mmCIF file of C-alpha atoms in Angstrom:
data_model
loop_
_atom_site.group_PDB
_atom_site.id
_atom_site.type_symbol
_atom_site.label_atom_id
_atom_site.label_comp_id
_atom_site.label_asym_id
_atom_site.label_seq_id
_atom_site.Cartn_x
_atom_site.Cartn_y
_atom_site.Cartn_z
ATOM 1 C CA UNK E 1 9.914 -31.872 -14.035
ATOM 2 C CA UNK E 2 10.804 -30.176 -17.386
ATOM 3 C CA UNK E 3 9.638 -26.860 -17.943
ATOM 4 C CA UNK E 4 7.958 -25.925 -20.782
ATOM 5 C CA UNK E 5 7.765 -21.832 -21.602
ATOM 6 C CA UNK E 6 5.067 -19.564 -22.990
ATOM 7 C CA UNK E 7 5.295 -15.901 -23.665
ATOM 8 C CA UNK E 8 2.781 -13.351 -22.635
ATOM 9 C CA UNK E 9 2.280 -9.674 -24.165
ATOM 10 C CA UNK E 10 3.303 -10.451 -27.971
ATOM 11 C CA UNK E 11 2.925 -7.076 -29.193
ATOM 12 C CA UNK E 12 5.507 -5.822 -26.695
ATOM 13 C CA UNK E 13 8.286 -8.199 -27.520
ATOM 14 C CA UNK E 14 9.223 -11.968 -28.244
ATOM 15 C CA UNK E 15 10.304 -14.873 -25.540
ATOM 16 C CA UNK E 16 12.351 -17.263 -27.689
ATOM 17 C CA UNK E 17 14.412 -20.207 -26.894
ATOM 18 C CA UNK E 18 18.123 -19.659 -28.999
ATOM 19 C CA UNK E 19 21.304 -21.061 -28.447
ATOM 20 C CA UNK E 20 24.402 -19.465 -27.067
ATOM 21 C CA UNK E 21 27.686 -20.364 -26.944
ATOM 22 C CA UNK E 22 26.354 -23.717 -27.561
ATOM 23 C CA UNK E 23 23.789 -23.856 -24.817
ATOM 24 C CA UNK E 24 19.842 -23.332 -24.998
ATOM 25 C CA UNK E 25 18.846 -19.950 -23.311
ATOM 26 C CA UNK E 26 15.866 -18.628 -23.554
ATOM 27 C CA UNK E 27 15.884 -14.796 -25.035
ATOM 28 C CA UNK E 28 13.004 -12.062 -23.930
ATOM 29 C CA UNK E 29 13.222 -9.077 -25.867
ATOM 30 C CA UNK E 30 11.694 -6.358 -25.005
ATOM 31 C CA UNK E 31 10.693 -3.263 -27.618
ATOM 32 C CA UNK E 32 11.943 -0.321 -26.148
ATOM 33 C CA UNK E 33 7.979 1.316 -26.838
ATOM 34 C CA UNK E 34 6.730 -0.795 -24.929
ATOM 35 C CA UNK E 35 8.238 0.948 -21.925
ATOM 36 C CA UNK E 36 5.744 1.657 -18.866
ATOM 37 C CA UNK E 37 4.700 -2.103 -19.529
ATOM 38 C CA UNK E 38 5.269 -5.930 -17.722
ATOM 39 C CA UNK E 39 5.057 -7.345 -21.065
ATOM 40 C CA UNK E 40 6.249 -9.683 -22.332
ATOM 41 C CA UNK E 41 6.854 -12.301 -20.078
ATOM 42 C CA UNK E 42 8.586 -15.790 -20.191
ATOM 43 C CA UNK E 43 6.648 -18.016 -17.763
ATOM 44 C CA UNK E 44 6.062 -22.179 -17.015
ATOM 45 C CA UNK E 45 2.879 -23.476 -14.794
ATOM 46 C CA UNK E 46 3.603 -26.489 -12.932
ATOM 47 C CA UNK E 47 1.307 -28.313 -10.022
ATOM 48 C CA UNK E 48 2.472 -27.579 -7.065
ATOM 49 C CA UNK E 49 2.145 -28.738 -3.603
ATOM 50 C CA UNK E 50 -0.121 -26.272 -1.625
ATOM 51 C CA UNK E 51 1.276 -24.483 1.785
ATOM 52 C CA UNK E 52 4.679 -25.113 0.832
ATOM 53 C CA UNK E 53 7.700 -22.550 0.312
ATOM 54 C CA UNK E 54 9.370 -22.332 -3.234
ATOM 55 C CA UNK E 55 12.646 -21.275 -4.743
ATOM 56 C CA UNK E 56 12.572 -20.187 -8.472
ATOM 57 C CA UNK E 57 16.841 -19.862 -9.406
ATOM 58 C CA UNK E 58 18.098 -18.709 -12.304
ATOM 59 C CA UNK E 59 20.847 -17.220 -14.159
ATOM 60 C CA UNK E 60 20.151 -14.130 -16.252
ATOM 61 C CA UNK E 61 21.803 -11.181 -17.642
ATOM 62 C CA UNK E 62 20.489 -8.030 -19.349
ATOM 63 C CA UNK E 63 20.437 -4.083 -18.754
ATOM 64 C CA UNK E 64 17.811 -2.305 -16.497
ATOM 65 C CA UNK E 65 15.896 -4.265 -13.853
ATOM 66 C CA UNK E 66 14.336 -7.889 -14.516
ATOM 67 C CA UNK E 67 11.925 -9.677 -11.836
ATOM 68 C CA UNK E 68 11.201 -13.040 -10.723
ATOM 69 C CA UNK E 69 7.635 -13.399 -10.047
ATOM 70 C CA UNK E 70 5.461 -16.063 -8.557
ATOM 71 C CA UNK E 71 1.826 -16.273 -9.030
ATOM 72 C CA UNK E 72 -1.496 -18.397 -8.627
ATOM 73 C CA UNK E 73 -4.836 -18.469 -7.858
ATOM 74 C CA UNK E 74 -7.030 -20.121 -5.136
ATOM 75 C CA UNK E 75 -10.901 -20.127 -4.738
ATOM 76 C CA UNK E 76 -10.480 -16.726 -2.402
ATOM 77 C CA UNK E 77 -8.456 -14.881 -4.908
ATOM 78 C CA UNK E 78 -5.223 -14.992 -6.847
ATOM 79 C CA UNK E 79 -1.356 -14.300 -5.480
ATOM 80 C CA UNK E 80 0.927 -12.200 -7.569
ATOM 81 C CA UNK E 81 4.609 -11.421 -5.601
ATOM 82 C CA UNK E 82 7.370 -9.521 -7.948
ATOM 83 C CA UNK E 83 10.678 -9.818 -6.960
ATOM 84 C CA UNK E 84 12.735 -6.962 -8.486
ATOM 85 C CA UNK E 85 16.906 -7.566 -9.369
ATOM 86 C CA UNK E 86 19.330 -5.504 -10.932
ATOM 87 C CA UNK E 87 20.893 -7.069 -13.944
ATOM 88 C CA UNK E 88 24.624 -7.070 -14.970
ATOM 89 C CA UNK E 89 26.469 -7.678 -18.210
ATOM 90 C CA UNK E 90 27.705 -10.949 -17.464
ATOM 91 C CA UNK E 91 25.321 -13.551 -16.179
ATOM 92 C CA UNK E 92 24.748 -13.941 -12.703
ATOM 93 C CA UNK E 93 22.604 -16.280 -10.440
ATOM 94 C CA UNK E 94 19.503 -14.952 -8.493
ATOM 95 C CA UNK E 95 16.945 -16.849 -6.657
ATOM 96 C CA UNK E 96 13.411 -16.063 -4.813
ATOM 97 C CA UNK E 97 11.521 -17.523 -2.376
ATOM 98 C CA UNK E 98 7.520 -17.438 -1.594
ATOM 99 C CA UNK E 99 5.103 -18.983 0.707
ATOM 100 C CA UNK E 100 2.416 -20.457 -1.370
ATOM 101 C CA UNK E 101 -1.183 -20.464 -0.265
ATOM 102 C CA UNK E 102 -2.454 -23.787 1.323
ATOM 103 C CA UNK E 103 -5.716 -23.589 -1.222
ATOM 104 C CA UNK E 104 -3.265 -23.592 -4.609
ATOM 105 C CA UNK E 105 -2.722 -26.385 -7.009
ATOM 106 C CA UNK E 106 -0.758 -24.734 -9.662
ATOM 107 C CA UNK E 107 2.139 -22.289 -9.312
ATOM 108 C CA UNK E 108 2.997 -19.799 -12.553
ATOM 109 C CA UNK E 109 6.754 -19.178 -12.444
ATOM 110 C CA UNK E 110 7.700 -15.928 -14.480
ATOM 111 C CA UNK E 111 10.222 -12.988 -15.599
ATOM 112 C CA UNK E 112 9.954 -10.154 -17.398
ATOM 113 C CA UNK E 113 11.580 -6.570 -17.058
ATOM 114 C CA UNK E 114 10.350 -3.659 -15.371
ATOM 115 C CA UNK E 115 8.395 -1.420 -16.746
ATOM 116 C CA UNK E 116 11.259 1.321 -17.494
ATOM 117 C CA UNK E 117 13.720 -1.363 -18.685
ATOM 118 C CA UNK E 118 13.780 -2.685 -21.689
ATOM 119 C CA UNK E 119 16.137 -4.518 -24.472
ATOM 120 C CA UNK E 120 17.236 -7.924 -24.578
ATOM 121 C CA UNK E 121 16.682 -10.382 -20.910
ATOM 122 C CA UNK E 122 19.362 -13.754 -21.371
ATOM 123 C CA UNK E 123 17.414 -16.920 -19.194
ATOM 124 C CA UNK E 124 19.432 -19.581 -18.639
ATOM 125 C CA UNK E 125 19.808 -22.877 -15.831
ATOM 126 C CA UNK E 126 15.752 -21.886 -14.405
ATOM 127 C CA UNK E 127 15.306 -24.520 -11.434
ATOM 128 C CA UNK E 128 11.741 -24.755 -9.239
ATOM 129 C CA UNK E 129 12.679 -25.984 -5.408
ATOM 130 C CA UNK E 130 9.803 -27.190 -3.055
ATOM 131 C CA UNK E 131 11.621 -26.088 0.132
ATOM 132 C CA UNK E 132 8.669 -28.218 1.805
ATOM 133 C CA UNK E 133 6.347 -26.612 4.745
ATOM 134 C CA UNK E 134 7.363 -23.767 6.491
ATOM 135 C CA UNK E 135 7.322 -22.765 10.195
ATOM 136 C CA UNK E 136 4.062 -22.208 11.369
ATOM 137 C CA UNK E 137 2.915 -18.184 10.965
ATOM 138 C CA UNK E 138 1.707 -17.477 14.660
ATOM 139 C CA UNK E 139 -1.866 -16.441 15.256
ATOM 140 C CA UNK E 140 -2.291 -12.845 13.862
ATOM 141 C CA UNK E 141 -4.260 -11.808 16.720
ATOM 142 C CA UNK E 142 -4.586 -14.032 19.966
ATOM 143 C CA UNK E 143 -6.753 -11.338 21.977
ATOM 144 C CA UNK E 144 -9.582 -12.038 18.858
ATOM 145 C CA UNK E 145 -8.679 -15.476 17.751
ATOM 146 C CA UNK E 146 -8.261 -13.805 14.346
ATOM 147 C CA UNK E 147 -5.678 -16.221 11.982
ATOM 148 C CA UNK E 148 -4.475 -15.484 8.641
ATOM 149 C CA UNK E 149 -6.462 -16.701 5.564
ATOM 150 C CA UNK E 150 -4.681 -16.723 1.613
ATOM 151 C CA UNK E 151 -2.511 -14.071 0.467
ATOM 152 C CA UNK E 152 -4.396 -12.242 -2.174
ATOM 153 C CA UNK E 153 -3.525 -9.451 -4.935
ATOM 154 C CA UNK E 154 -0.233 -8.737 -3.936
ATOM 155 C CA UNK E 155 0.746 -6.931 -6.170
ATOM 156 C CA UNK E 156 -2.002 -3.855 -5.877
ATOM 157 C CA UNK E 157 -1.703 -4.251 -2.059
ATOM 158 C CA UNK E 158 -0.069 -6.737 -0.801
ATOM 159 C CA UNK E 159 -2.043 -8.207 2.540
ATOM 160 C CA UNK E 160 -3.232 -11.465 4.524
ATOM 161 C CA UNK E 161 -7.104 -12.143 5.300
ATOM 162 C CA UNK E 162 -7.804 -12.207 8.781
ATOM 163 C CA UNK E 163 -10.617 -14.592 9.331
ATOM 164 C CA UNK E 164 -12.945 -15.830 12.548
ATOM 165 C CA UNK E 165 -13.106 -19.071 13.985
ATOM 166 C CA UNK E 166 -16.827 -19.394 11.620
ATOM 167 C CA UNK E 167 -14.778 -18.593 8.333
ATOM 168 C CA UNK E 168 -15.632 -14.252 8.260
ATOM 169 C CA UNK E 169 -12.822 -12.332 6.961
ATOM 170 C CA UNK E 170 -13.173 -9.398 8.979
ATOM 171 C CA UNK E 171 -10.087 -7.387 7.965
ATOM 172 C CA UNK E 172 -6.801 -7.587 6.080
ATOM 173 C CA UNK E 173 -2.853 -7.692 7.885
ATOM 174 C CA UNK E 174 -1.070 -4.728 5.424
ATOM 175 C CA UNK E 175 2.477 -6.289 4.406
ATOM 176 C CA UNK E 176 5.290 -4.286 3.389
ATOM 177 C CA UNK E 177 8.719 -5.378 2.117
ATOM 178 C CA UNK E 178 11.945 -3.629 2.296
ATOM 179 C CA UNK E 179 13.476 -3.749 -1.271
ATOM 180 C CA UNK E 180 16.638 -3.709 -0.071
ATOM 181 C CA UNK E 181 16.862 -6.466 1.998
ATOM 182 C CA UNK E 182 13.847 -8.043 1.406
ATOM 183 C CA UNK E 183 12.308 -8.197 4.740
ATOM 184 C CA UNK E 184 8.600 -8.141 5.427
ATOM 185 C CA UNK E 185 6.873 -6.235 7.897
ATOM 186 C CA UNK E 186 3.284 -7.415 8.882
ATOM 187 C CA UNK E 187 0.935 -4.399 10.521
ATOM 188 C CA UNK E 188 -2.332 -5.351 12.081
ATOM 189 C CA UNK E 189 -4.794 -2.651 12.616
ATOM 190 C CA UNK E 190 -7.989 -4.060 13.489
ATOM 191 C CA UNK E 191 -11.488 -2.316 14.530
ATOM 192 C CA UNK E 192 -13.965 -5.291 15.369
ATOM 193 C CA UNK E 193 -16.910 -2.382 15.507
ATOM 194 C CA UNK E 194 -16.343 -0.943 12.075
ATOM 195 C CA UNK E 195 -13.906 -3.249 10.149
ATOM 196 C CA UNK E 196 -12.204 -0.749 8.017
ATOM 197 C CA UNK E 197 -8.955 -0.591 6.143
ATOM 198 C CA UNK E 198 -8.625 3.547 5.781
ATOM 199 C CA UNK E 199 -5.206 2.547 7.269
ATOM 200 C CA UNK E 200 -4.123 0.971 3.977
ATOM 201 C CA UNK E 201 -4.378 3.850 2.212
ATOM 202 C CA UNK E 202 -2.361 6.285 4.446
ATOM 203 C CA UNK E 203 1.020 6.326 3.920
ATOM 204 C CA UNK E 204 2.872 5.414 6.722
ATOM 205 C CA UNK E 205 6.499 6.593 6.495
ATOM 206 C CA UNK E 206 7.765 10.059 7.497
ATOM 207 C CA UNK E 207 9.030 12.057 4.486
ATOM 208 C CA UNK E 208 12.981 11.467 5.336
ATOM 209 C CA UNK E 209 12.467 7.788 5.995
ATOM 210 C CA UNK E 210 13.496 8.308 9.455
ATOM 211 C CA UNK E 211 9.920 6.920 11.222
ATOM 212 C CA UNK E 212 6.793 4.742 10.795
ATOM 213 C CA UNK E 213 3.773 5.233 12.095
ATOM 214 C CA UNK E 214 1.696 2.215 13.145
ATOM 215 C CA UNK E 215 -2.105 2.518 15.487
ATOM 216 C CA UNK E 216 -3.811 0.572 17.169
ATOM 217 C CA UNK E 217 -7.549 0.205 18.311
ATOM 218 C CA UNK E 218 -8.967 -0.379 21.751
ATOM 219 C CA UNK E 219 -12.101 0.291 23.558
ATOM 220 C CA UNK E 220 -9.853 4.013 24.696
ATOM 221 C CA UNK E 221 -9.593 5.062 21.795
ATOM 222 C CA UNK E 222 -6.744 4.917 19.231
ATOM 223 C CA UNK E 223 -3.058 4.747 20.067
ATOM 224 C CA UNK E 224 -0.453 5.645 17.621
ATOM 225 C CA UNK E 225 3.211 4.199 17.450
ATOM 226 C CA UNK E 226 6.280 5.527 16.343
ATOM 227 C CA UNK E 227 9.312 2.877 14.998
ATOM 228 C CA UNK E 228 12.533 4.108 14.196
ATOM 229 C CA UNK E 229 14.028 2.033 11.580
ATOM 230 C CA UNK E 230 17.596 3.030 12.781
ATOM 231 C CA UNK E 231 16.506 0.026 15.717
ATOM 232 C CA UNK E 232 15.324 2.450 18.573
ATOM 233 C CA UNK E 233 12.341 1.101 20.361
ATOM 234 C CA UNK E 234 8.948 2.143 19.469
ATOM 235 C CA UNK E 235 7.566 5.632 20.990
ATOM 236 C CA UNK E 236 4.069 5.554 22.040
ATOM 237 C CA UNK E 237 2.115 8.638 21.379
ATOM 238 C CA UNK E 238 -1.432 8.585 22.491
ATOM 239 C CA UNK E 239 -3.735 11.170 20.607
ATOM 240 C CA UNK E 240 -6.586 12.186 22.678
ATOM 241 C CA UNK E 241 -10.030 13.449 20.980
ATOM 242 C CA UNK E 242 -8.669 12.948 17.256
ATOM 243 C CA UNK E 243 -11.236 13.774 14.694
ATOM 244 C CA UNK E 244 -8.860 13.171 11.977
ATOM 245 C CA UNK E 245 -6.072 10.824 12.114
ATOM 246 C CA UNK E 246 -2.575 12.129 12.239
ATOM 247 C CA UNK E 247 -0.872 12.257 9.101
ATOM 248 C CA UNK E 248 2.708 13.073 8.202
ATOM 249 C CA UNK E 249 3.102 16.977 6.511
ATOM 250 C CA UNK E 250 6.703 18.128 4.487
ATOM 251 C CA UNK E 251 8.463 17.821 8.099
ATOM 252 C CA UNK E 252 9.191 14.979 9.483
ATOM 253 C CA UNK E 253 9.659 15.525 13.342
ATOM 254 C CA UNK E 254 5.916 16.802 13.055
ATOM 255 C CA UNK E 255 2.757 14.555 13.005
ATOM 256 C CA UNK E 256 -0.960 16.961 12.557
ATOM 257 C CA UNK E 257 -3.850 15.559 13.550
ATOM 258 C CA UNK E 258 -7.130 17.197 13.905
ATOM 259 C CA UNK E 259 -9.988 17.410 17.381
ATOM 260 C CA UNK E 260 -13.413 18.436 16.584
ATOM 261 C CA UNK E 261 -12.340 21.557 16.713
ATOM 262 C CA UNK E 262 -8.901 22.410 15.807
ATOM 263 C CA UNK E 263 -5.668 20.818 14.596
ATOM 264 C CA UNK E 264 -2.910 20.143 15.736
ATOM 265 C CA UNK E 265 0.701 19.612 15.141
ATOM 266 C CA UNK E 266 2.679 16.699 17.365
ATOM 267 C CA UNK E 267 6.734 16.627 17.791
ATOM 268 C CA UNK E 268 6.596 12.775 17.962
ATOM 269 C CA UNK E 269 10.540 12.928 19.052
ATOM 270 C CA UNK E 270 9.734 14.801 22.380
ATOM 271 C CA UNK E 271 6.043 14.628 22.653
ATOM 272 C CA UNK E 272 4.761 18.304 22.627
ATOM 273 C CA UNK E 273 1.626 19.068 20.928
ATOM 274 C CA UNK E 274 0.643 22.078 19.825
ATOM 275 C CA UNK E 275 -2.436 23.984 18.968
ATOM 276 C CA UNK E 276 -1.921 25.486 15.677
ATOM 277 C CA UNK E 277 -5.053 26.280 14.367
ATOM 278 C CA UNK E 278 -9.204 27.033 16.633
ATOM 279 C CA UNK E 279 -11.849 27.272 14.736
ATOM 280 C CA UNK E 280 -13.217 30.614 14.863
ATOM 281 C CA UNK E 281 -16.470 30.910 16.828
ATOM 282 C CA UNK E 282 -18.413 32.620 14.163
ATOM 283 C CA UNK E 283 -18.092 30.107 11.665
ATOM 284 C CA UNK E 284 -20.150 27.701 14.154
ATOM 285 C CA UNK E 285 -23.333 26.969 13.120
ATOM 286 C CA UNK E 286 -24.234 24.657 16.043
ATOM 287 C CA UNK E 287 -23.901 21.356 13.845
ATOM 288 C CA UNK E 288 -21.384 18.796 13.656
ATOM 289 C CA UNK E 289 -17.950 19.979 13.447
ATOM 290 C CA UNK E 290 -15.765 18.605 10.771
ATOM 291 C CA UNK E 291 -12.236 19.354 9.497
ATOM 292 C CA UNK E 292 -9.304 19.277 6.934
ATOM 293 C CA UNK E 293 -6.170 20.806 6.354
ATOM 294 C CA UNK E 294 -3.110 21.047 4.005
ATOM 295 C CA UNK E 295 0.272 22.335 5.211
ATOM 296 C CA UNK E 296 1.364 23.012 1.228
ATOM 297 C CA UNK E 297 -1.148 25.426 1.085
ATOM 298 C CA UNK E 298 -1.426 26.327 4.702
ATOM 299 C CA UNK E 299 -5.632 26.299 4.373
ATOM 300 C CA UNK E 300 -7.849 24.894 6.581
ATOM 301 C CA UNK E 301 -11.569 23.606 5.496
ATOM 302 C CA UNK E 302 -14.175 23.616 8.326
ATOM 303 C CA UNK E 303 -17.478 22.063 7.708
ATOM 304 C CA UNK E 304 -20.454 21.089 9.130
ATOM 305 C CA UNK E 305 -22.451 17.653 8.263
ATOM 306 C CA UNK E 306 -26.000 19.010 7.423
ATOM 307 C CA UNK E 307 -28.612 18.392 4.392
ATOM 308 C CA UNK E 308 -28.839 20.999 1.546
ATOM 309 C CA UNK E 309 -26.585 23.672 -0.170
ATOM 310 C CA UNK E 310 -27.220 25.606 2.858
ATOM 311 C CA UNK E 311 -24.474 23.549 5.185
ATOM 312 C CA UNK E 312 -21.650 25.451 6.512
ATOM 313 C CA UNK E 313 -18.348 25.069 4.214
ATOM 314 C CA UNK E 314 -15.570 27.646 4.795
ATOM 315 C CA UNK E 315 -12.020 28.277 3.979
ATOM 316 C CA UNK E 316 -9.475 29.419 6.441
ATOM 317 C CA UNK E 317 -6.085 31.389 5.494
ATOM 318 C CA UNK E 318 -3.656 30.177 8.001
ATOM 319 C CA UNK E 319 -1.148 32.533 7.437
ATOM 320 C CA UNK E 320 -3.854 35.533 8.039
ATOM 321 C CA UNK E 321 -6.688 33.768 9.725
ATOM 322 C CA UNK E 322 -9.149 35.326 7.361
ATOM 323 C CA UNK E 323 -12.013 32.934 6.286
ATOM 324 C CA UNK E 324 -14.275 32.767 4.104
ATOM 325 C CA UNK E 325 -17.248 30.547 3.451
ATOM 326 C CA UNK E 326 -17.461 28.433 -0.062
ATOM 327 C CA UNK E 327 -21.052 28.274 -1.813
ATOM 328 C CA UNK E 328 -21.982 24.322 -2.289
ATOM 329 C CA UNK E 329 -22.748 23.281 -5.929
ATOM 330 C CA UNK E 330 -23.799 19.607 -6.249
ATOM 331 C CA UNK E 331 -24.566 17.590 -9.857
ATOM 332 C CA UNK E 332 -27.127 15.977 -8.098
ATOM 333 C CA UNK E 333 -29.998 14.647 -10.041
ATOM 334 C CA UNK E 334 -32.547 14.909 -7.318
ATOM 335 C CA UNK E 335 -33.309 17.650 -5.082
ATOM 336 C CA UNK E 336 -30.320 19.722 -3.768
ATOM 337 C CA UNK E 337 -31.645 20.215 -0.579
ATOM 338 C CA UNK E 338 -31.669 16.632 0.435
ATOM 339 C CA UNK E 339 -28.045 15.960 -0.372
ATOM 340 C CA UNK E 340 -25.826 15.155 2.262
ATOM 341 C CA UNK E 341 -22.794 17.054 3.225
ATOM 342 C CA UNK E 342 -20.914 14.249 4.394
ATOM 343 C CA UNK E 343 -17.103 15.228 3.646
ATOM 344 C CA UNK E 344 -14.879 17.737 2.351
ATOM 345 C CA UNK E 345 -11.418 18.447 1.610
ATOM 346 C CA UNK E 346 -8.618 19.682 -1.010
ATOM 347 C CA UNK E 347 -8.067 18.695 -4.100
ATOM 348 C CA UNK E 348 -4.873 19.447 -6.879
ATOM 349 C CA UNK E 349 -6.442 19.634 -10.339
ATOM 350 C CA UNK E 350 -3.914 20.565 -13.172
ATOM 351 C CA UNK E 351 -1.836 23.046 -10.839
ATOM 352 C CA UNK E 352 -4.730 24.385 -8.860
ATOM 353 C CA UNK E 353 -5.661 23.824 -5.427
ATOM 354 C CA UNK E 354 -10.105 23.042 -4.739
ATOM 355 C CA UNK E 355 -12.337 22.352 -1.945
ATOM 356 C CA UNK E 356 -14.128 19.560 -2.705
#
C-alpha cells in the first residue's frame, strides 16, 4: 500500500518530499525556535488490521534525537507510543514495533524530532509490517478475573484498563519502558474497595537507580516490594500501621513512611526501621491524627481532620524539636467554620518552602 504523507505543526517547520542523490526522500525541517515542541511531523494513516503487532522501518539521518511514533484511536480512547532514536550523520535503518488495540481501524504512522532537537530530519525507504497476532497477554489478575482492556494515552501515562467480566474498568496496569533496551515492565496495584491510582503518581525508583518499589493490596494490609534491577530477587518489606505510604527521600538505602503517629525511616537492604520522629503529646487535640514530612527541609506537619479554622495544624523543627502551630486561612466563599481540614502538606513556591 503506498503511503501518502501529510505534515503537522506548519508554523514550526516544513515536511517536504525532495530528491537526493537521485532518490525521493522526504525532508522535515525543523526551525530551531520551535524548540520545546513535537512539531512538525511527517505522518501517513493507513487501515489497519485491529489486535495485530506492527513494524514501522525506516532509514533516516539528522542531528539530535528523532522518534518513530504510532498512534490511533478506538471508541475507549486514543493510543499514542513514541519511540525515541539517536540520529547519525550518515543514514541508518531503525525500526519499531507496537501492539495495536483490538478496537482500531486506522493506524497513524509518524516522525518528528524531539522537542530539544531540531534542524533538518532525512526520511527515506519507510515500510509498514503487519507482524500478524501476537501471543496472547495472560490474564492481568487471575485471583479477580480482571483482563486488560485498550491501551490508552500513552503518552501522558502510559497504562492498560483492567476491566470485569460485566465490562467495569475498575483500575489501570502502570507500564514503564526502559529506554535503553526497550523493555516494558507491567505493575498491577489493585484495591477492589477503593479503586485508586495514587500509585501512578508516586515515583517509584530510588534516587541512584539502584531499587523499585512496587505494593500490593490484601485484606492485611499493604505489602511493599523491593526489585533490584542489578537481577537480585525481590525483598519483601511489610509496613505495619502506615498512615502514609513510604516514599523514597535524597538516600537511597532509606524508605520513610509515616503511622498515625510518627514517621519513620526503613533500611530496605537489611530491614531495620527506625523511629525518627513522635508526635509530641501536647500538640494532641484528641482528633484524628494526620501527618507529612520533608527530609529537604527536615519539617514535619501534624494535623488533625476537624471543621473550622480552629483545627490543629502545626509545624515541627526536626533538627530542634520545637513546634509551632500554623493559623488556617481559607478563600472560602462560605462560612469558614464549616470547611473541612482534610489534608496538608509542603509546598516549594518560587524558592520558599509553605504548609499548605
Amino acid at each position: 500500500q503506498a503511503l501518502n504523507w501529510g505534515q503537522g505543526g506548519e508554523d514550526a517547520g516544513t515536511v517536504q518530499q525532495v530528491e537526493l542523490d537521485g532518490e525521493n526522500v522526504l525532508l522535515l525541517h525543523k526551525r530551531e525556535e520551535a524548540s520545546g515542541s513535537l512539531l512538525p511531523r511527517a505522518y501517513t494513516s493507513t487501515r489497519i488490521r485491529g489486535g495485530h503487532r506492527y513494524r514501522i522501518t525506516a532509514e533516516m539521518r539528522g542531528t539530535g534525537t528523532a522518534q518513530i511514533i504510532f498512534s490511533w484511536r478506538t471508541e475507549a480512547g486514543s493510543g499514542y507510543v513514541p519511540n525515541p532514536v539517536k540520529l547519525g550523520d550518515t543514514f541508518e535503518t531503525f525500526s519499531a514495533e507496537c501492539d495495536i488495540s483490538k478496537q482500531a481501524a486506522a493506524l497513524s504512522a509518524m516522525f518528528s524530532f524531539d522537542r530539544e532537537s531540531s534542524g533538518d530530519l532525512w526520511i527515506r525507504s519507510v515500510e509498514l509490517t503487519d507482524l500478524g497476532v501476537p501471543a496472547e497477554m495472560p490474564e492481568a489478575d487471575l485471583r479477580h478475573r480482571l483482563t486488560t482492556a485498550a491501551d490508552t494515552l500513552h503518552e501522558m501515562k502510559p497504562h492498560d484498563l483492567l476491566v470485569d467480566d460485566e465490562g467495569r474498568a475498575w483500575n489501570e496496569r502502570l507500564i514503564f519502558t526502559d529506554t535503553g533496551t526497550g523493555t516494558e515492565l507491567r505493575r498491577i496495584d489493585w484495591d477492589w474497595s477503593a479503586g485508586d491510582i495514587s500509585y501512578s503518581n508516586r515515583y517509584p525508583w530510588s534516587p541512584d537507580g539502584s531499587a523499585f518499589l512496587m505494593s500490593s493490596w490484601e485484606r492485611h494490609g499493604p505489602l511493599y516490594f523491593i526489585v533490584d534491577p542489578s537481577g537480585e530477587p525481590i525483598v519483601n518489606r511489610p509496613v505495619e500501621g502506615t498512615s502514609v505510604r513510604p516514599r523514597w527521600e535524597s538516600d537511597p538505602d532509606y524508605l520513610y513512611y509515616g503511622t498515625p503517629e510518627s514517621v519513620m525511616r526503613l533500611n530496605w537492604r537489611t530491614g531495620e526501621a527506625e523511629e525518627i520522629f513522635r508526635v509530641p503529646e501536647e500538640i494532641k487535640h484528641g482528633g484524628r491524627p494526620r501527618l507529612n514530612w520533608n527530609m529537604e527541609i527536615r519539617g514535619v506537619v501534624y494535623y488533625e481532620q476537624a471543621f473550622g479554622t480552629d483545627a490543629p495544624l502545626y509545624f515541627i523543627d526536626l533538627n530542634t524539636g520545637e513546634w509551632t502551630r500554623i493559623p488556617i486561612t481559607t478563600d472560602s466563599t462560605g462560612d469558614p467554620e464549616d470547611d473541612w481540614l482534610y489534608s496538608a502538606g509542603f509546598s516549594k513556591l518560587r524558592g520558599q518552602w509553605w504548609v499548605s
